Every structure is written in structure tokens, then in C-alpha cells.
């Protein structure tokens, strides 16, 4: 794929790109199917429950059965809903979630595209999903769905700001918005990974990322105790599945982005381990982030909406700004201190 990016577009290249897109879609759908299974098993293990164990060996086909059930369920549209927008909302939510994966490099040679503004591309497209969620809530003509959609818009916009600002330090260190360049800059061992000099930005990014995913403890748009099910309460069948699919695809995307920005991407933690393929290291770090997200869901309770907004604006945003200041000071005086102490 990397070589094809520099070649003239032909029908053969187009067919290869299309086939690669289909392969990535299958990989993501496979991840979603079994991420749901492993989340239920991990949470069951942490909370001393059994989890899925009946459908297929070890319950491995439970998620497949759940997906099949959603696909064959009756598709209902409320009589007073805005029909066109009601149908369009799940699509608007899902497509950006899948497209942003195109800029994430999985190894030195395995990536879909090499955009100079890859990080900006990710941020711009991920924000479009908010529109789909708001449309889904508004078009349902249901007050609970509308409140869920408005909550989601407020939450996602509020947390996108510290999320974006938290990675500015990484951009300053790497001098690039290209995710491939950012990954390459972290070669040489784990002490070169960005999470060490950018520990403040890393922590802000993780918290803001969990909120962007609308996952526990920030799943206020789906607060069943007060909103029934939130913005998707009127959706059923495969349209409901699209909303859930988008959430887990974003889990894939945010885990991949965290690995690339802060955890050295495909690079080994020690030089003597470089013989192990880079894709293996990427998948190990990626899996650790996904497990961490499952762990949080099994451990923490849902917070109140005022606590949610206060954390974003009063804590995460100032910390993200402080991280930029600290990074700028470090880049200005760090080289001089190194010359002074090690001359």
C-alpha cells in the first residue's frame, strides 16, 4: 500500500485500494464482534460473573448471534419522526468512525494513507459523528432522545477541545501532523516514546478520549436511569446496530491513535527486541489500551452531568494548556541545559 501511494492512479491501483478498504472493513467488523465478547467476558471476570458461555464453544458465537438478531429484527420508524434524517443519522455517525482509521499506521510499511495532516484529518472527521447523534435524537421526535442527543453534543464538543489541545505537545516535539512521522520519531526504545515527556498530555488525552467514546464513566448520553436509552431510544434493528457499531469502531480508532501518538506505535520497547515484527508490537499496545477501556467500564460508576462538564472545562482544559507551556519551555531551554550539564 505504501508504494502504491506514490504511483499514478490506474484501474488496477483503484481495484487494490478498493480491496484494501474491504479488508479493513472486515478487520474492523471482526474486531467489533469480538471486542463485545471480550468486554463481556472481562467485565464478568472482574465482577465475579460468568459472561457469555452458551452460544458456540466458550460462548465465542454470542456476539455473532446478537448481530444476527439485530439484523433480522423489525425496522421501526416512529410515525411522527423526520423520516429522512432518522434514516440518515446512523450512517452519518458510522462512516466517519470508519474513515478515520485510514490515517493510522500499523507498521512501517502497513498503512492506508500517508497524509501530511493525518492528525488534523482524524480530528475533523471524528467531530462529524456528533452531528449524526444529534440528528438521531432530534429526528426521533422524542423528548428523551432529544435530551440524549443534546447531552452528547455538549459532552463531545466540550471534550474534543482538551483532546485536541493535549496532542499539541506531541506535534511540537515531532514538528509534524503526519502520524507516520510522529511514529517514526519514537524509535530507539521506550524512553523515546511520547508518553514520558508528554505525561500530562497523555493523561488528558486518555480521559478526554474515554469521554469522546461515550463510555463509562462518561456515558451520560445513554443514562438509562433518566433517559431510558438516550439518543437511540427510538431505533431498532440494524439502525440501532449502526450506532453501537460506531461506538466500538471508535474504540478501535482511539486505541490505535493512542498507540501511535504516545506509545511508540510499532517500535519495540528495547532495541534487542527489534527482531519481532512491528505489527506485533502495535497489536500488543493496542490490546492493552482496549483492555484498559474495558477495565474502566467494569470499575467506575457513572458520574453526574455537572461533574462531567466541570471536569472537562475546569480540569482537563487547563491541564492541556499547561502541557503546551511546559513543552514550549522544555524545547526552549532543554538543549541549553543539556549542553551545560554534559559538556
Coordinates of C-alpha atoms in Angstrom, one line a residue:
X1 CA 0.0 0.0 0.0
X2 CA 2.8 2.4 0.8
X3 CA 4.4 2.0 -2.6
X4 CA 1.0 2.5 -4.4
X5 CA 0.5 5.9 -2.8
X6 CA 3.3 7.3 -4.9
X7 CA 2.1 5.8 -8.2
X8 CA -0.3 7.2 -10.8
X9 CA -3.9 6.1 -10.2
X10 CA -4.9 3.3 -12.6
X11 CA -7.8 0.9 -12.6
X12 CA -5.6 -1.8 -11.2
X13 CA -4.5 0.5 -8.3
X14 CA -8.1 1.5 -7.8
X15 CA -9.1 -2.1 -7.5
X16 CA -6.2 -2.7 -5.0
X17 CA -7.3 0.3 -2.9
X18 CA -10.9 -0.9 -3.0
X19 CA -9.9 -4.4 -2.0
X20 CA -7.8 -2.9 0.9
X21 CA -10.8 -0.9 2.0
X22 CA -12.9 -4.1 2.1
X23 CA -10.2 -6.0 4.0
X24 CA -10.0 -3.1 6.6
X25 CA -13.8 -3.1 6.9
X26 CA -13.8 -6.9 7.6
X27 CA -11.0 -6.5 10.1
X28 CA -12.9 -3.7 11.9
X29 CA -16.1 -5.6 11.9
X30 CA -14.3 -8.7 13.2
X31 CA -12.8 -6.5 16.0
X32 CA -16.2 -5.1 16.9
X33 CA -17.8 -8.5 17.1
X34 CA -15.2 -10.0 19.4
X35 CA -14.4 -6.8 21.3
X36 CA -18.0 -7.0 22.5
X37 CA -17.5 -10.7 23.5
X38 CA -14.2 -10.0 25.3
X39 CA -15.6 -6.9 27.1
X40 CA -18.5 -9.0 28.5
X41 CA -16.0 -11.8 29.5
X42 CA -13.5 -9.4 31.1
X43 CA -16.2 -7.5 33.0
X44 CA -17.7 -10.8 34.1
X45 CA -14.3 -11.9 35.3
X46 CA -13.7 -8.7 37.2
X47 CA -17.2 -8.7 38.8
X48 CA -17.1 -12.5 39.5
X49 CA -19.8 -13.3 36.9
X50 CA -19.7 -15.9 34.1
X51 CA -20.3 -13.9 31.0
X52 CA -21.3 -15.4 27.6
X53 CA -20.7 -19.2 27.6
X54 CA -23.6 -20.9 25.8
X55 CA -23.6 -19.9 22.1
X56 CA -20.8 -21.7 20.5
X57 CA -17.6 -23.1 22.2
X58 CA -16.8 -20.9 25.2
X59 CA -19.6 -18.5 24.0
X60 CA -17.5 -17.3 21.1
X61 CA -20.6 -17.1 18.8
X62 CA -22.6 -15.0 21.3
X63 CA -21.8 -11.7 19.6
X64 CA -22.4 -13.2 16.1
X65 CA -25.9 -14.3 17.4
X66 CA -26.5 -10.8 18.8
X67 CA -25.6 -9.2 15.5
X68 CA -27.8 -11.6 13.6
X69 CA -30.7 -10.9 15.9
X70 CA -30.3 -7.1 15.3
X71 CA -30.2 -7.6 11.5
X72 CA -33.4 -9.6 11.3
X73 CA -35.4 -7.6 13.9
X74 CA -38.2 -5.4 12.5
X75 CA -37.1 -2.0 11.5
X76 CA -39.5 0.6 13.0
X77 CA -39.7 4.3 12.3
X78 CA -41.9 6.4 14.5
X79 CA -44.9 7.9 12.6
X80 CA -44.0 11.5 13.6
X81 CA -40.3 11.2 13.1
X82 CA -38.4 13.1 10.4
X83 CA -38.1 10.1 8.3
X84 CA -35.1 11.1 6.0
X85 CA -33.0 12.4 8.9
X86 CA -34.0 9.5 11.1
X87 CA -32.7 7.1 8.4
X88 CA -29.5 9.2 7.7
X89 CA -28.4 9.7 11.3
X90 CA -26.8 6.3 11.9
X91 CA -25.0 6.4 8.6
X92 CA -23.5 9.9 9.4
X93 CA -22.4 8.5 12.8
X94 CA -20.7 5.4 11.5
X95 CA -18.9 6.5 8.3
X96 CA -16.5 9.0 9.9
X97 CA -15.7 6.4 12.6
X98 CA -14.5 4.0 9.9
X99 CA -12.8 6.6 7.6
X100 CA -10.5 8.0 10.3
X101 CA -8.8 4.6 10.6
X102 CA -7.3 5.3 7.2
X103 CA -4.6 7.6 8.7
X104 CA -3.5 5.2 11.5
X105 CA -0.2 3.4 10.6
X106 CA 0.0 -0.2 11.9
X107 CA 3.7 -0.7 11.0
X108 CA 6.4 1.0 9.0
X109 CA 5.0 -0.4 5.7
X110 CA 1.4 -1.2 6.6
X111 CA -0.8 1.8 6.4
X112 CA -3.6 3.0 4.2
X113 CA -2.5 6.6 3.5
X114 CA 0.3 8.9 4.4
X115 CA -1.4 12.3 4.9
X116 CA 0.8 15.3 6.0
X117 CA -2.2 16.4 8.0
X118 CA -3.3 13.0 9.2
X119 CA -3.9 14.0 12.8
X120 CA -6.0 17.0 11.7
X121 CA -7.9 14.7 9.3
X122 CA -8.7 12.4 12.3
X123 CA -9.9 15.3 14.5
X124 CA -12.0 16.9 11.7
X125 CA -13.8 13.7 10.7
X126 CA -14.4 12.4 14.2
X127 CA -16.3 15.5 15.0
X128 CA -18.9 14.8 12.3
X129 CA -20.2 11.8 14.3
X130 CA -21.6 14.3 16.8
X131 CA -23.9 15.6 14.0
X132 CA -25.3 12.1 13.4
X133 CA -26.0 11.6 17.1
X134 CA -27.8 15.0 17.5
X135 CA -29.8 14.3 14.3
X136 CA -30.8 10.9 15.6
X137 CA -32.1 12.4 18.8
X138 CA -33.9 15.3 17.1
X139 CA -35.4 13.3 14.2
X140 CA -36.9 10.8 16.6
X141 CA -39.4 13.3 17.8
X142 CA -38.9 12.0 21.4
X143 CA -38.0 14.3 24.3
X144 CA -35.8 11.7 25.9
X145 CA -33.9 11.1 22.6
X146 CA -33.6 14.8 22.1
X147 CA -32.1 15.3 25.6
X148 CA -29.7 12.4 25.0
X149 CA -28.6 14.0 21.7
X150 CA -28.1 17.4 23.2
X151 CA -26.2 15.9 26.1
X152 CA -24.0 14.1 23.6
X153 CA -23.3 17.2 21.6
X154 CA -22.4 19.2 24.7
X155 CA -20.2 16.4 26.0
X156 CA -18.4 15.6 22.8
X157 CA -17.7 19.3 21.9
X158 CA -16.5 20.0 25.4
X159 CA -14.1 17.1 25.5
X160 CA -12.9 17.5 21.9
X161 CA -11.2 20.8 22.9
X162 CA -8.9 19.3 25.6
X163 CA -8.4 16.2 23.4
X164 CA -7.0 18.2 20.6
X165 CA -5.0 20.6 22.8
X166 CA -3.5 17.6 24.6
X167 CA -1.8 16.4 21.4
X168 CA -0.3 19.8 20.5
X169 CA 2.7 18.9 22.7
X170 CA 3.3 15.8 20.6
X171 CA 3.0 17.9 17.4
X172 CA 5.6 20.4 18.8
X173 CA 8.0 17.6 19.6
X174 CA 7.6 15.8 16.3
X175 CA 7.2 19.0 14.2
X176 CA 4.6 17.3 12.1
X177 CA 0.9 16.4 11.9
X178 CA 1.8 13.3 9.9
X179 CA 1.1 10.2 12.1
X180 CA 3.8 8.2 10.3
X181 CA 6.4 10.9 11.1
X182 CA 5.2 11.0 14.7
X183 CA 5.5 7.2 15.0
X184 CA 9.0 7.3 13.3
X185 CA 10.2 9.9 15.8
X186 CA 9.6 7.5 18.7
X187 CA 12.2 4.9 17.6
X188 CA 15.0 3.8 19.8
X189 CA 13.4 2.4 22.9
X190 CA 10.5 3.2 25.3
X191 CA 12.4 6.2 26.8
X192 CA 11.8 7.9 23.4
X193 CA 8.1 7.3 23.4
X194 CA 6.0 10.5 23.8
X195 CA 4.1 9.4 26.9
X196 CA 7.2 10.1 29.0
X197 CA 7.8 13.8 28.1
X198 CA 4.1 14.3 27.5
X199 CA 2.7 12.5 30.6
X200 CA 0.3 15.4 31.3
X201 CA -0.9 15.4 27.7
X202 CA -1.2 11.6 27.8
X203 CA -3.4 11.6 30.9
X204 CA -5.6 14.3 29.5
X205 CA -5.9 12.5 26.1
X206 CA -6.9 9.2 27.8
X207 CA -9.6 10.9 29.9
X208 CA -10.9 13.0 27.1
X209 CA -10.8 10.0 24.7
X210 CA -13.0 7.9 27.0
X211 CA -15.5 10.8 27.2
X212 CA -15.4 11.1 23.4
X213 CA -16.4 7.4 23.2
X214 CA -19.4 8.0 25.5
X215 CA -18.3 5.1 27.6
X216 CA -18.4 4.6 31.4
X217 CA -18.0 6.7 33.5
X218 CA -18.9 9.3 30.8
X219 CA -21.9 7.6 29.2
X220 CA -24.3 10.4 30.1
X221 CA -26.0 10.4 26.6
X222 CA -27.1 6.8 27.4
X223 CA -28.0 7.3 31.0
X224 CA -30.8 4.6 31.2
X225 CA -31.9 5.7 34.7
X226 CA -33.1 9.1 33.4
X227 CA -33.2 9.0 29.6
X228 CA -34.4 5.4 29.0
X229 CA -31.7 4.8 26.4
X230 CA -30.7 8.3 25.3
X231 CA -30.5 9.4 21.7
X232 CA -31.1 6.0 20.1
X233 CA -34.2 5.1 22.2
X234 CA -36.5 5.0 19.1
X235 CA -34.1 3.0 16.9
X236 CA -34.3 -0.7 16.4
X237 CA -32.8 -3.5 14.3
X238 CA -29.8 -2.7 12.1
X239 CA -30.1 1.1 12.6
X240 CA -29.6 0.7 16.3
X241 CA -26.7 -1.7 15.4
X242 CA -25.1 1.1 13.4
X243 CA -24.9 3.4 16.5
X244 CA -23.4 0.6 18.6
X245 CA -21.0 -0.3 15.7
X246 CA -19.8 3.3 15.5
X247 CA -19.0 3.3 19.3
X248 CA -16.8 0.2 19.0
X249 CA -15.2 1.3 15.8
X250 CA -14.2 4.5 17.7
X251 CA -12.7 2.2 20.4
X252 CA -10.6 0.7 17.6
X253 CA -9.6 4.2 16.3
X254 CA -8.8 5.8 19.7
X255 CA -6.8 2.8 20.8
X256 CA -4.8 3.0 17.5
X257 CA -4.3 6.7 17.8
X258 CA -3.2 6.5 21.4
X259 CA -0.7 3.8 20.5
X260 CA 0.7 5.9 17.6
X261 CA 0.9 9.2 19.4
X262 CA 2.2 8.2 22.8
X263 CA 3.3 4.5 23.0
X264 CA 5.8 4.3 20.2
X265 CA 3.5 2.8 17.6
X266 CA 5.2 -0.3 16.1
X267 CA 8.5 0.3 17.8
X268 CA 9.9 -2.2 20.3
X269 CA 10.5 -1.0 23.9
X270 CA 14.1 -2.2 23.7
X271 CA 16.5 -2.4 20.8
X272 CA 17.3 -6.1 21.2
X273 CA 13.6 -6.9 20.6
X274 CA 13.6 -5.3 17.2
X275 CA 13.6 -8.7 15.5
X276 CA 9.9 -9.0 16.4
X277 CA 7.7 -7.6 13.6
X278 CA 6.4 -4.1 14.2
X279 CA 2.8 -5.1 13.7
X280 CA 3.1 -7.4 16.7
X281 CA 4.2 -4.6 19.0
X282 CA 1.4 -2.4 17.7
X283 CA -1.2 -5.0 18.4
X284 CA 0.1 -5.6 21.9
X285 CA 0.0 -1.9 22.8
X286 CA -3.4 -1.6 21.0
X287 CA -4.8 -4.5 23.0
X288 CA -3.5 -3.0 26.3
X289 CA -5.4 0.2 25.6
X290 CA -8.6 -1.7 24.7
X291 CA -8.3 -3.8 27.9
X292 CA -7.8 -0.6 29.9
X293 CA -11.1 0.8 28.4
X294 CA -12.9 -2.4 29.4
X295 CA -11.3 -2.2 32.9
X296 CA -12.6 1.3 33.4
X297 CA -16.2 0.3 32.5
X298 CA -16.1 -2.6 35.0
X299 CA -14.7 -0.4 37.8
X300 CA -16.1 3.1 37.8
X301 CA -19.6 4.4 38.3
X302 CA -21.3 6.9 36.1
X303 CA -20.7 10.5 37.1
X304 CA -23.2 13.3 37.2
X305 CA -23.6 15.6 34.2
X306 CA -22.4 18.7 36.2
X307 CA -19.3 16.7 37.3
X308 CA -18.7 15.7 33.7
X309 CA -18.8 19.3 32.4
X310 CA -16.8 20.6 35.3
X311 CA -14.0 18.0 34.7
X312 CA -13.7 19.0 31.1
X313 CA -13.7 22.7 31.4
X314 CA -12.1 23.2 34.9
X315 CA -9.5 20.4 35.0
X316 CA -8.7 18.9 31.6
X317 CA -8.6 22.1 29.6
X318 CA -6.2 24.0 32.0
X319 CA -4.0 20.9 32.2
X320 CA -3.8 20.7 28.4
X321 CA -2.8 24.3 28.2
X322 CA -0.2 23.9 30.9
X323 CA 1.2 20.9 29.0
X324 CA 1.7 23.2 25.9
X325 CA 3.5 25.7 28.1
X326 CA 5.7 23.1 29.8
X327 CA 6.5 21.6 26.3
X328 CA 7.5 25.0 24.9
X329 CA 9.7 25.8 27.9
X330 CA 11.3 22.4 27.6
X331 CA 12.0 22.8 23.9
X332 CA 13.5 26.2 24.5
X333 CA 15.8 25.6 27.4
X334 CA 16.2 21.8 27.3
X335 CA 19.1 21.8 24.7
X336 CA 20.9 24.6 26.6
X337 CA 20.7 22.7 29.9
X338 CA 21.9 19.5 28.1
X339 CA 25.0 21.4 26.8
X340 CA 25.6 23.0 30.2
X341 CA 25.4 19.8 32.2
X342 CA 27.0 17.3 29.8
X343 CA 29.7 19.5 28.1

